[in-house]
CSV table of C-alpha atoms and ligand atoms in Angstrom, one decimal:
chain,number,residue,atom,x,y,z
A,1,UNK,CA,-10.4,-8.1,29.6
A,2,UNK,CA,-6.8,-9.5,29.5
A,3,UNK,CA,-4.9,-9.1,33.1
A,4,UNK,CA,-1.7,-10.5,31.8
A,5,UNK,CA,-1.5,-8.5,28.6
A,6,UNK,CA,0.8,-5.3,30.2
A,7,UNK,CA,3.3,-4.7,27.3
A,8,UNK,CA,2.3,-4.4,24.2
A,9,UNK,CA,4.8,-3.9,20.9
A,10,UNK,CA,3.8,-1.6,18.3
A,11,UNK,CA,5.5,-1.5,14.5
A,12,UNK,CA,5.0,-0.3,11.2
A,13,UNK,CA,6.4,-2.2,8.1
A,14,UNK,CA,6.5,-1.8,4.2
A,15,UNK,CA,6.1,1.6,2.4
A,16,UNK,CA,4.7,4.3,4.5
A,17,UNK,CA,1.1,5.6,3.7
A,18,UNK,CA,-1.2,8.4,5.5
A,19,UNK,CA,-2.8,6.9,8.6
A,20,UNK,CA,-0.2,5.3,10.3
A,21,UNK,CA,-0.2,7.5,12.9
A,22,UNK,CA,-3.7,7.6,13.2
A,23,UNK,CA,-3.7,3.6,14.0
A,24,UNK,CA,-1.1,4.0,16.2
A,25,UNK,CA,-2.5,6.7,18.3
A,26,UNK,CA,-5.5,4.7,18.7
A,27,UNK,CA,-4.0,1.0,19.4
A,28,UNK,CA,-1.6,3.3,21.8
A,29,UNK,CA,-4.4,5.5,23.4
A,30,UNK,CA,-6.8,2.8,24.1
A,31,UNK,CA,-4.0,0.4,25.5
A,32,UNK,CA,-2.4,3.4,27.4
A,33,UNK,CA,-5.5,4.4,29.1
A,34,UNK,CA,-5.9,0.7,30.4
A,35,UNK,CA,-3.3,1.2,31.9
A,36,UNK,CA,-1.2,-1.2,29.7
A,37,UNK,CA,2.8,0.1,28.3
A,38,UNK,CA,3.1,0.3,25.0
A,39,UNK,CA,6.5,-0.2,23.6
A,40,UNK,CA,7.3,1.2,20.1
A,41,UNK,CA,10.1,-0.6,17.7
A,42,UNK,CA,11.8,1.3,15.1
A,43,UNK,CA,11.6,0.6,11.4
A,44,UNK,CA,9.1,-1.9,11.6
A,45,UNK,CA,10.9,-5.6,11.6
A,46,UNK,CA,14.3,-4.2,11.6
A,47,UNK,CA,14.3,-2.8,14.7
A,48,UNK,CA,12.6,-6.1,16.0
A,49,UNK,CA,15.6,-7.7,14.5
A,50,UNK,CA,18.2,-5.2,15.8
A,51,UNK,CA,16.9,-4.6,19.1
A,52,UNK,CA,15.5,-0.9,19.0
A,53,UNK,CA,12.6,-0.6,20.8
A,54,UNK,CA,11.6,2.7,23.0
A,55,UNK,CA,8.5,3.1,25.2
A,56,UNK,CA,5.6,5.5,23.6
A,57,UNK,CA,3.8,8.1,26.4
A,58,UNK,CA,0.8,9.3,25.7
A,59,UNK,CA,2.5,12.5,24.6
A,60,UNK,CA,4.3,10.6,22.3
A,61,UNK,CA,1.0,9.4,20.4
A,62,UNK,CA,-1.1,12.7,20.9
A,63,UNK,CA,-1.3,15.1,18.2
A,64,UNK,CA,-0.1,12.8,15.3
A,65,UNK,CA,-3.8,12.2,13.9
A,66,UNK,CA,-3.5,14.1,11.2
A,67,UNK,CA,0.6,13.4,10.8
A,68,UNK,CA,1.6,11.8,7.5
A,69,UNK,CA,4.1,8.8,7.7
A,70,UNK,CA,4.9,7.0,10.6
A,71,UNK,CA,6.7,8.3,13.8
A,72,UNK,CA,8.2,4.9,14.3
A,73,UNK,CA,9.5,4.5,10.8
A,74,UNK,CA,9.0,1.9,8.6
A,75,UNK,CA,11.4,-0.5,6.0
A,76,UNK,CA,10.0,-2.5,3.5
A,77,UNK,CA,13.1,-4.6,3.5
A,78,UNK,CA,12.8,-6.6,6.7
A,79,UNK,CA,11.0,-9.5,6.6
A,80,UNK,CA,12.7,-12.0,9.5
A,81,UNK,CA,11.7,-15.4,8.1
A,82,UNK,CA,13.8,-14.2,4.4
A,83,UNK,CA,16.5,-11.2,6.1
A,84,UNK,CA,18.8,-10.0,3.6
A,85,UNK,CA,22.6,-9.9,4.9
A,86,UNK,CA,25.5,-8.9,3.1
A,87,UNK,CA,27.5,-11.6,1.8
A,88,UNK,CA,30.7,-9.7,1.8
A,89,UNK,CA,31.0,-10.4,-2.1
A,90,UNK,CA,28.6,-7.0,-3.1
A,91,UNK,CA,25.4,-9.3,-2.9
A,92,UNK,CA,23.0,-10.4,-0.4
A,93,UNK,CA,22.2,-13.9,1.3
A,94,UNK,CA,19.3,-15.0,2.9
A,95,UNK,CA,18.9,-15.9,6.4
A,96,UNK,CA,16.0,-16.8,8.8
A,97,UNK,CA,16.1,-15.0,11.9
A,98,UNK,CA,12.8,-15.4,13.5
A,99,UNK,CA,15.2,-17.1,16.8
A,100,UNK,CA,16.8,-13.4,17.1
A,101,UNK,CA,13.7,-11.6,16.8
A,102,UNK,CA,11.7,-14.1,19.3
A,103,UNK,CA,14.9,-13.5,22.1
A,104,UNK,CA,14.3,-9.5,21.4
A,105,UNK,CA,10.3,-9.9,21.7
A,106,UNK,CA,10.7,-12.2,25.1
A,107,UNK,CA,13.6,-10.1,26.1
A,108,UNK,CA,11.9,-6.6,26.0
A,109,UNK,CA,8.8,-8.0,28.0
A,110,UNK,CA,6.3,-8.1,25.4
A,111,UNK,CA,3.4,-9.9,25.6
A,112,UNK,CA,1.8,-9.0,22.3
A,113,UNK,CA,2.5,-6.9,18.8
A,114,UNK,CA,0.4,-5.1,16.5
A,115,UNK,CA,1.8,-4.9,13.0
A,116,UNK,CA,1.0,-2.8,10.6
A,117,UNK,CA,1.2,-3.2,7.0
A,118,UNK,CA,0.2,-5.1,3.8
A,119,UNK,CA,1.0,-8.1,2.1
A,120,UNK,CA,4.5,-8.5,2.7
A,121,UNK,CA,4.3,-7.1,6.7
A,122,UNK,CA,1.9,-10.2,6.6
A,123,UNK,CA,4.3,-12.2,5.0
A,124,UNK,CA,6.5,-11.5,8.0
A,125,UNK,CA,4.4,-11.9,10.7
A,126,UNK,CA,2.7,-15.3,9.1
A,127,UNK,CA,6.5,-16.5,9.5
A,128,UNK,CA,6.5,-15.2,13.9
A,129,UNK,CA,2.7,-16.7,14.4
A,130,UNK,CA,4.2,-19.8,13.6
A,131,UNK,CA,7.3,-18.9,16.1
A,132,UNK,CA,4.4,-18.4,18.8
A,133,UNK,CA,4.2,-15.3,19.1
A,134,UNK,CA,0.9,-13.1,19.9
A,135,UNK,CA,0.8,-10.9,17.1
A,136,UNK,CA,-2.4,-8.9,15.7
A,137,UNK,CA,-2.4,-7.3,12.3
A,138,UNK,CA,-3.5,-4.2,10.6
A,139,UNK,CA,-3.9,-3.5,6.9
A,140,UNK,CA,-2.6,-0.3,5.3
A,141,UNK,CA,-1.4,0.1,2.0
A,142,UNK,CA,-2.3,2.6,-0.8
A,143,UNK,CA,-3.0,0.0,-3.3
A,144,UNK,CA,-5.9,-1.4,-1.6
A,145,UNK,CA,-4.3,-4.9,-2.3
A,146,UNK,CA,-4.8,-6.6,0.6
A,147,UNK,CA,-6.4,-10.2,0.4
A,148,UNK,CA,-9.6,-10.6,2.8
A,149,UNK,CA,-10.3,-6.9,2.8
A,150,UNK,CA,-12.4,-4.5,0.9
A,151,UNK,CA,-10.5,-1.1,2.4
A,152,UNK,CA,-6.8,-0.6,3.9
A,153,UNK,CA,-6.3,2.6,5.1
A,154,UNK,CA,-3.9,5.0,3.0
A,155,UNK,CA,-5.3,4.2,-0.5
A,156,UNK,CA,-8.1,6.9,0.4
A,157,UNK,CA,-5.7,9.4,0.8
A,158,UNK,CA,-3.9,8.4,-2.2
A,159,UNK,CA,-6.6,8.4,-4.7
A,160,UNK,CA,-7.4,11.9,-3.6
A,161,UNK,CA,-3.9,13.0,-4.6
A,162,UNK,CA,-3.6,11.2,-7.3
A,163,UNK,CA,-7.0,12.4,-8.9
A,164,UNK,CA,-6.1,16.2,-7.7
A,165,UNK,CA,-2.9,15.5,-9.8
A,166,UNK,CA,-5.0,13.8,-12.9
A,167,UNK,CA,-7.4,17.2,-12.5
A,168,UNK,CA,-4.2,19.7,-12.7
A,169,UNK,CA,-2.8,18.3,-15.9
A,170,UNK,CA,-6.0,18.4,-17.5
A,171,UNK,CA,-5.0,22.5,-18.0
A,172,UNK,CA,-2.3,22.0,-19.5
A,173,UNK,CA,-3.8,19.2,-21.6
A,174,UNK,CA,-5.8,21.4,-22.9
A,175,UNK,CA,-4.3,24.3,-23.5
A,176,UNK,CA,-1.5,22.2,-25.8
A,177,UNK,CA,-4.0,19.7,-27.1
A,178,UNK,CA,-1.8,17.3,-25.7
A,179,UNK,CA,-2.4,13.4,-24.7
A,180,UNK,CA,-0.8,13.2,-21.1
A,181,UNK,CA,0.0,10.2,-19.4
A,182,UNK,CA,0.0,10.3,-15.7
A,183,UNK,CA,1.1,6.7,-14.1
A,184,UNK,CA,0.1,6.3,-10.7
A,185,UNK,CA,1.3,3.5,-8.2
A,186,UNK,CA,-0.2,-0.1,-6.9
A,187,UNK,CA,2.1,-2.4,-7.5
A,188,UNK,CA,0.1,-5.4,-9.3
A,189,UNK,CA,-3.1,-4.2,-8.4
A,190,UNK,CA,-5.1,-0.9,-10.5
A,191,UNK,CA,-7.6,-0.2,-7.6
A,192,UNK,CA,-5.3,3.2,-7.1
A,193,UNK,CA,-5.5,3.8,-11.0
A,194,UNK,CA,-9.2,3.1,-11.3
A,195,UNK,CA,-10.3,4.9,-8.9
A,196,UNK,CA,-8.5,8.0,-9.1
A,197,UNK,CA,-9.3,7.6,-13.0
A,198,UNK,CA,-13.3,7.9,-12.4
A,199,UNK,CA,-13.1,10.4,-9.8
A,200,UNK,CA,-11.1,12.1,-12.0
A,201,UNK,CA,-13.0,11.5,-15.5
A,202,UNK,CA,-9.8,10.6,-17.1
A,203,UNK,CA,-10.5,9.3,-20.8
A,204,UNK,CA,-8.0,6.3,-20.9
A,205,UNK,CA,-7.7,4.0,-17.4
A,206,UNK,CA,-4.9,1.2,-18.1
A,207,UNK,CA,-4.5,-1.3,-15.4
A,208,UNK,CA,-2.6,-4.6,-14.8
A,209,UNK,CA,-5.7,-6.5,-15.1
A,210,UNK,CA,-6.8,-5.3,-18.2
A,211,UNK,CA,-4.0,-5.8,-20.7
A,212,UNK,CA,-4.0,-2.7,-23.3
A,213,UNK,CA,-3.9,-2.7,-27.0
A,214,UNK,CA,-1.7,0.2,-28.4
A,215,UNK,CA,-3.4,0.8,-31.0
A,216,UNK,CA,-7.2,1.2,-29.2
A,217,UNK,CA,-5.5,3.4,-26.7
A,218,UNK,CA,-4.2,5.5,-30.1
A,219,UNK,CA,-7.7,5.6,-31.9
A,220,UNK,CA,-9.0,6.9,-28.8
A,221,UNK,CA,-6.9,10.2,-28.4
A,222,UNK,CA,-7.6,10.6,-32.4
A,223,UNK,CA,-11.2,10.5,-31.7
A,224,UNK,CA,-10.9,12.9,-29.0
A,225,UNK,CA,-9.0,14.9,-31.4
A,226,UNK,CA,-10.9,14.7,-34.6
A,227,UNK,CA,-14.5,14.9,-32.3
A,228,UNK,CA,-13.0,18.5,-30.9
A,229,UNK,CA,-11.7,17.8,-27.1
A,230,UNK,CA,-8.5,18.6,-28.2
A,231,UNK,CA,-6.5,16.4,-25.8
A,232,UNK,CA,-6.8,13.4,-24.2
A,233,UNK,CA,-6.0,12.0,-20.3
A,234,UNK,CA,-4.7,9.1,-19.5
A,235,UNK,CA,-4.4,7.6,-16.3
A,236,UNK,CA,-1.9,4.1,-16.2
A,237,UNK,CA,-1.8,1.8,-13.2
A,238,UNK,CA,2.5,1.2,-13.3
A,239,UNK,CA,1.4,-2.2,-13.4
A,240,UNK,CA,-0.2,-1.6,-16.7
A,241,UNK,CA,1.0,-3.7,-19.6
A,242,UNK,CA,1.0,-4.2,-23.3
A,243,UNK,CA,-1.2,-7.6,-24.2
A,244,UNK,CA,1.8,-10.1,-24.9
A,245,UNK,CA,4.5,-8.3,-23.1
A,246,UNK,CA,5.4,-8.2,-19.8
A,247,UNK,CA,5.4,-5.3,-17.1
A,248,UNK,CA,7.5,-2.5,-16.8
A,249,UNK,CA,10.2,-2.8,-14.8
A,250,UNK,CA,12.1,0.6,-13.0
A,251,UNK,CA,14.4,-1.8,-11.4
A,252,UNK,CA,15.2,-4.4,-8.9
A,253,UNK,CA,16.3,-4.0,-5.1
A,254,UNK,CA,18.1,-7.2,-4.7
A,255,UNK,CA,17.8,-7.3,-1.0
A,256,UNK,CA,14.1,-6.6,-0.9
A,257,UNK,CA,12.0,-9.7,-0.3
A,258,UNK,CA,9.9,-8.2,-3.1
A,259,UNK,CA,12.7,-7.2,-5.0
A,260,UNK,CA,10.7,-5.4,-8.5
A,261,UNK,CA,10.0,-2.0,-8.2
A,262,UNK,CA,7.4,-0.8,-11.9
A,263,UNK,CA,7.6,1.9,-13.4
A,264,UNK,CA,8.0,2.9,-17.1
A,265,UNK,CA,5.0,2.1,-18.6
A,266,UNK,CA,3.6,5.9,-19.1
A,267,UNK,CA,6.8,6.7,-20.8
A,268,UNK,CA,6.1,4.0,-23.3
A,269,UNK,CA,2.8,5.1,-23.8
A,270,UNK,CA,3.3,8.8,-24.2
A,271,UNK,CA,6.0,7.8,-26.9
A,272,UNK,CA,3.9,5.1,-29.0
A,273,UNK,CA,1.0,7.4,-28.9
A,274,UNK,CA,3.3,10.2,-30.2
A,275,UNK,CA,4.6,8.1,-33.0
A,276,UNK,CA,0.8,6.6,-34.1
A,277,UNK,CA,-0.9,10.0,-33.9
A,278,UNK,CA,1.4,12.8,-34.4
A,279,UNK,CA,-0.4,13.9,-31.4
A,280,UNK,CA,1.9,15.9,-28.7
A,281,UNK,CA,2.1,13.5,-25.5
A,282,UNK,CA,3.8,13.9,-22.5
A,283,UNK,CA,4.8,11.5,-19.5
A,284,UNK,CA,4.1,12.4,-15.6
A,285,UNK,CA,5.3,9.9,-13.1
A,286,UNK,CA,3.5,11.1,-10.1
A,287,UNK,CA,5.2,8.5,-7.3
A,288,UNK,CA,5.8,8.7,-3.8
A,289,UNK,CA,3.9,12.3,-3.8
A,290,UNK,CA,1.3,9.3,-3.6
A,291,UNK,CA,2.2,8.2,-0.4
A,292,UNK,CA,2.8,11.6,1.4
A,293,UNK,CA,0.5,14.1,3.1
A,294,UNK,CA,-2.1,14.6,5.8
A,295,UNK,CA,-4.8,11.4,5.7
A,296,UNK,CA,-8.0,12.0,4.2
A,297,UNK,CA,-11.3,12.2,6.8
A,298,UNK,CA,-12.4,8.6,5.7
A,299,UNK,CA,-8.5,7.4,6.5
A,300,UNK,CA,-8.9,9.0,10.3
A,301,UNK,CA,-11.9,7.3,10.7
A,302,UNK,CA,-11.1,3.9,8.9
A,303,UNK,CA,-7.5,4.0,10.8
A,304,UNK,CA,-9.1,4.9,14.7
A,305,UNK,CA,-12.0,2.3,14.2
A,306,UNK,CA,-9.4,-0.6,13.0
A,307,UNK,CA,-7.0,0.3,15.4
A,308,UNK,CA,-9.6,0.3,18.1
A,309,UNK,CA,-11.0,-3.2,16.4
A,310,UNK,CA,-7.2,-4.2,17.2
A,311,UNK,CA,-7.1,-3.1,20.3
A,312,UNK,CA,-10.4,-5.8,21.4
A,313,UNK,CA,-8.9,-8.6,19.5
A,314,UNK,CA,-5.5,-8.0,21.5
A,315,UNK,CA,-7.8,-7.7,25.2
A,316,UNK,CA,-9.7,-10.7,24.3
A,317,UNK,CA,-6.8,-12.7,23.0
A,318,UNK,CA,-7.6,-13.4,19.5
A,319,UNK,CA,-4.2,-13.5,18.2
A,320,UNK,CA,-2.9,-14.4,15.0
A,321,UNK,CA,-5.5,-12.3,13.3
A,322,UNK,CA,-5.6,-9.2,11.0
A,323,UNK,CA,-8.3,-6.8,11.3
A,324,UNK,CA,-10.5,-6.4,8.4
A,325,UNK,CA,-13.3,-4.4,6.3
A,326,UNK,CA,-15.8,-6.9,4.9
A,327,UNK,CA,-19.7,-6.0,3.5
A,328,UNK,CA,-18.9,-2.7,5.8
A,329,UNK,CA,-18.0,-4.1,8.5
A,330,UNK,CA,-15.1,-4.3,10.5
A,331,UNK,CA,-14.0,-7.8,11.4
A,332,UNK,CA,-10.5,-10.0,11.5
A,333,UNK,CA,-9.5,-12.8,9.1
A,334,UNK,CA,-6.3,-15.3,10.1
A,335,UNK,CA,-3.2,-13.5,9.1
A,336,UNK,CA,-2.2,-16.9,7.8
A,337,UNK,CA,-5.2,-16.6,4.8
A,338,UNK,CA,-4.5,-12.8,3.7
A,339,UNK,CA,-0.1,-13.4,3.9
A,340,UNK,CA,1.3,-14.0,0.3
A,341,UNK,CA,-1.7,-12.9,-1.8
A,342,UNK,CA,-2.7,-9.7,-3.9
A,343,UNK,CA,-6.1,-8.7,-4.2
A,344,UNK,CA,-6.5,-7.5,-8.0
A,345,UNK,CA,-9.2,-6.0,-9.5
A,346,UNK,CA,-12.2,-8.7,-10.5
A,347,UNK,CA,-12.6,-8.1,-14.3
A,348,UNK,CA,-16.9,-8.1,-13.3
A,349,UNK,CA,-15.7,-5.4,-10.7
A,350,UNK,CA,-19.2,-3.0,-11.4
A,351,UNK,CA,-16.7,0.5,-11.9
A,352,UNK,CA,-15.1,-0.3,-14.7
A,353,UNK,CA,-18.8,-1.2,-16.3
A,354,UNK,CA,-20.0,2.2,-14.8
A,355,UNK,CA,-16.9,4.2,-16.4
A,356,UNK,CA,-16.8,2.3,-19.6
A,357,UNK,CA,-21.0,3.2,-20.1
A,358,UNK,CA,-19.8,6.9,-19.6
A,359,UNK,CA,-17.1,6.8,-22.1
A,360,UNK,CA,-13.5,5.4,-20.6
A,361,UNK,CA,-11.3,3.4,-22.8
A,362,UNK,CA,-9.6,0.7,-21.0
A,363,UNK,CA,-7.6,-0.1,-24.1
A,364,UNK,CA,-9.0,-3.3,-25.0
B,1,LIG,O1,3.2,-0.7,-1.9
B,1,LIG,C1,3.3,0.7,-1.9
B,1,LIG,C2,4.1,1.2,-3.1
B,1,LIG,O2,4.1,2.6,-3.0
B,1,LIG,C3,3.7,0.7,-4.4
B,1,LIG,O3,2.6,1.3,-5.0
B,1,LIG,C4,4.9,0.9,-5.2
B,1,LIG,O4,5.0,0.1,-6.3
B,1,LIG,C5,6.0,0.6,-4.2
B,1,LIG,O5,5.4,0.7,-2.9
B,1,LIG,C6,7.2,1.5,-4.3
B,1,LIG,O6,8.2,1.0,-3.4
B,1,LIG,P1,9.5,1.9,-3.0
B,1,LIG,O7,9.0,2.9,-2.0
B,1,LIG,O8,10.4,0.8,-2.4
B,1,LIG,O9,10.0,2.6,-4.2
């Protein structure tokens, strides 16, 4: 066990998901209870870059288990190695401050951070490894994109709510024998959309790594129609896309290091099904709902044991590392190797032969 490890930083960065306070009760807990001070900073790199830090009690992390979002708030706008400042002129520049944020870490006493986040959180703290600092990762996101992991904690939660959501609008579905078209979130990645689609039994799946034909996704709903199941469900990863065209674009936050935001693509569905099938069809854009609420059992557990995992890899000075989920088991990976990459869907990934066998369109 580490004697010179006594302050420990703690930050959340990137969209919020369910289970952040559930990983940061547990790094905090453990750390706290060996008798280590653990310092929490404030909208995850921005408050590493602007200096606002506060110490967590244990009071501070008790009770928050079940709490959605993050009690230490998070930006997904921060990343210190590409900060977005205002250039005075209405647009942004780019600037490198990794010096500022190293002067805050050594000036607040910290001898190690946990971050917690996905890709671009990694991005981030690739860029402060390199600035020597100790810094231990932790994978949450509710796409499930995460390179080097099977799990991140949060996409549980998600796919429960987003499948709850694909089951309510099967009633009105079928009361209006209507095709509905319910797109879900996960960026690049259709992990959300596939698996809230099976759990869900949704008829049409469309996801960014399967490019969609119109047309199929049309024949389909007429089948449904013609073959008496008088509506049809479609569930559409927003990274979904036309083959031949590119994806739909909602719009672009100019000072985000990952400046597109999708969205768009259920909307152009509902209205080319419409116009090829006469059939009714309707657009549902279920977004952030996604990210909100209490975690789901299997999130508690998956965000105590990696926060615990953290926790060992901080006391036995492993640093540089993200904890991961591999064959089961719960291991790390260099953050280096997971920063910078998206874990898509493998097009030989077993579900989508399981849902296709029991009658899913994928569109293609
Ligand atoms: O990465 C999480 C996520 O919710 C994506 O699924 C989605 O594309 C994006 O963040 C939305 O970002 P914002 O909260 O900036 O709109």
């Amino acid at each position: 066990m580490s004697e010179t490890l006594k302050r420990i930083g703690i930050l959340t960065g990137g969209g919020d998901c369910p289970g952040l306070n559930a990983v940061i009760r547990a790094v905090a807990k453990a750390a706290i209870g060996d008798q280590r001070q653990v310092i929490g900073i404030e909208d995850g790199y921005l408050g590493l870059i602007e200096n606002r830090f506060r110490v967590l009690e244990y009071l501070d992390v008790s009770g928050i288990l079940t709490r959605g979002g993050t009690i230490l708030g998070s930006c997904n706008k921060a990343n210190p190695s590409h900060y977005a400042v205002p250039d005075g002129q209405g647009h942004w520049t780019i600037r490198d401050v990794r010096d500022q944020v190293v002067e805050h870490y050594q000036q607040a006493g910290l001898d190690a951070l946990v971050v917690i986040g996905g890709d671009g959180t990694m991005s981030g703290a690739a860029g402060l490894v390199q600035r020597g600092l100790n810094i231990v990762g932790m994978p949450k996101t509710i796409d499930n994109d995460l390179w080097g992991t099977e799990i991140t904690f949060g996409h549980d939660t998600a796919v429960a709510t987003a499948a709850d959501a694909l089951d309510k609008v099967h009633t009105t579905a079928s009361s209006h024998h209507r095709v509905m078209v319910v797109e879900l979130m996960g960026r690049y990645a259709g992990w959300l959309a596939l698996h809230a689609g099976v759990a869900s039994g949704a008829d049409v799946i469309l996801l960014p790594e399967i490019d969609f034909d119109i047309s199929k996704v049309a024949d389909k709903c007429l089948d449904r129609s013609r073959g008496g199941r008088g509506f049809t469900i479609i569930a559409a990863g927003e990274g979904a896309k036309p083959a031949g065209s590119g994806q739909f674009v909602d719009r672009v936050v100019e000072n985000s290091p990952d400046p597109i935001r999708l969205g768009g693509v259920a909307k152009h569905v509902a209205d080319r099904i419409e116009k090829l099938t006469d059939l009714d069809s309707r657009a549902i854009v279920l977004g952030h709902v996604q990210r909100g609420g209490t975690p789901t059992a299997y999130d508690r557990v998956l965000a105590t044991s990696f926060g615990y995992h953290a926790f060992e890899l901080l006391m036995s000075g492993r640093f540089g590392r993200v904890v991961v989920q591999q064959a089961g088991e719960i291991t790390s990976v260099p953050i280096a190797e997971v920063a910078d990459k998206v874990r898509t869907i493998p097009r030989d990934y077993p579900l989508i032969s399981a849902a296709r066998k029991t009658g899913t369109s994928f569109g293609d």
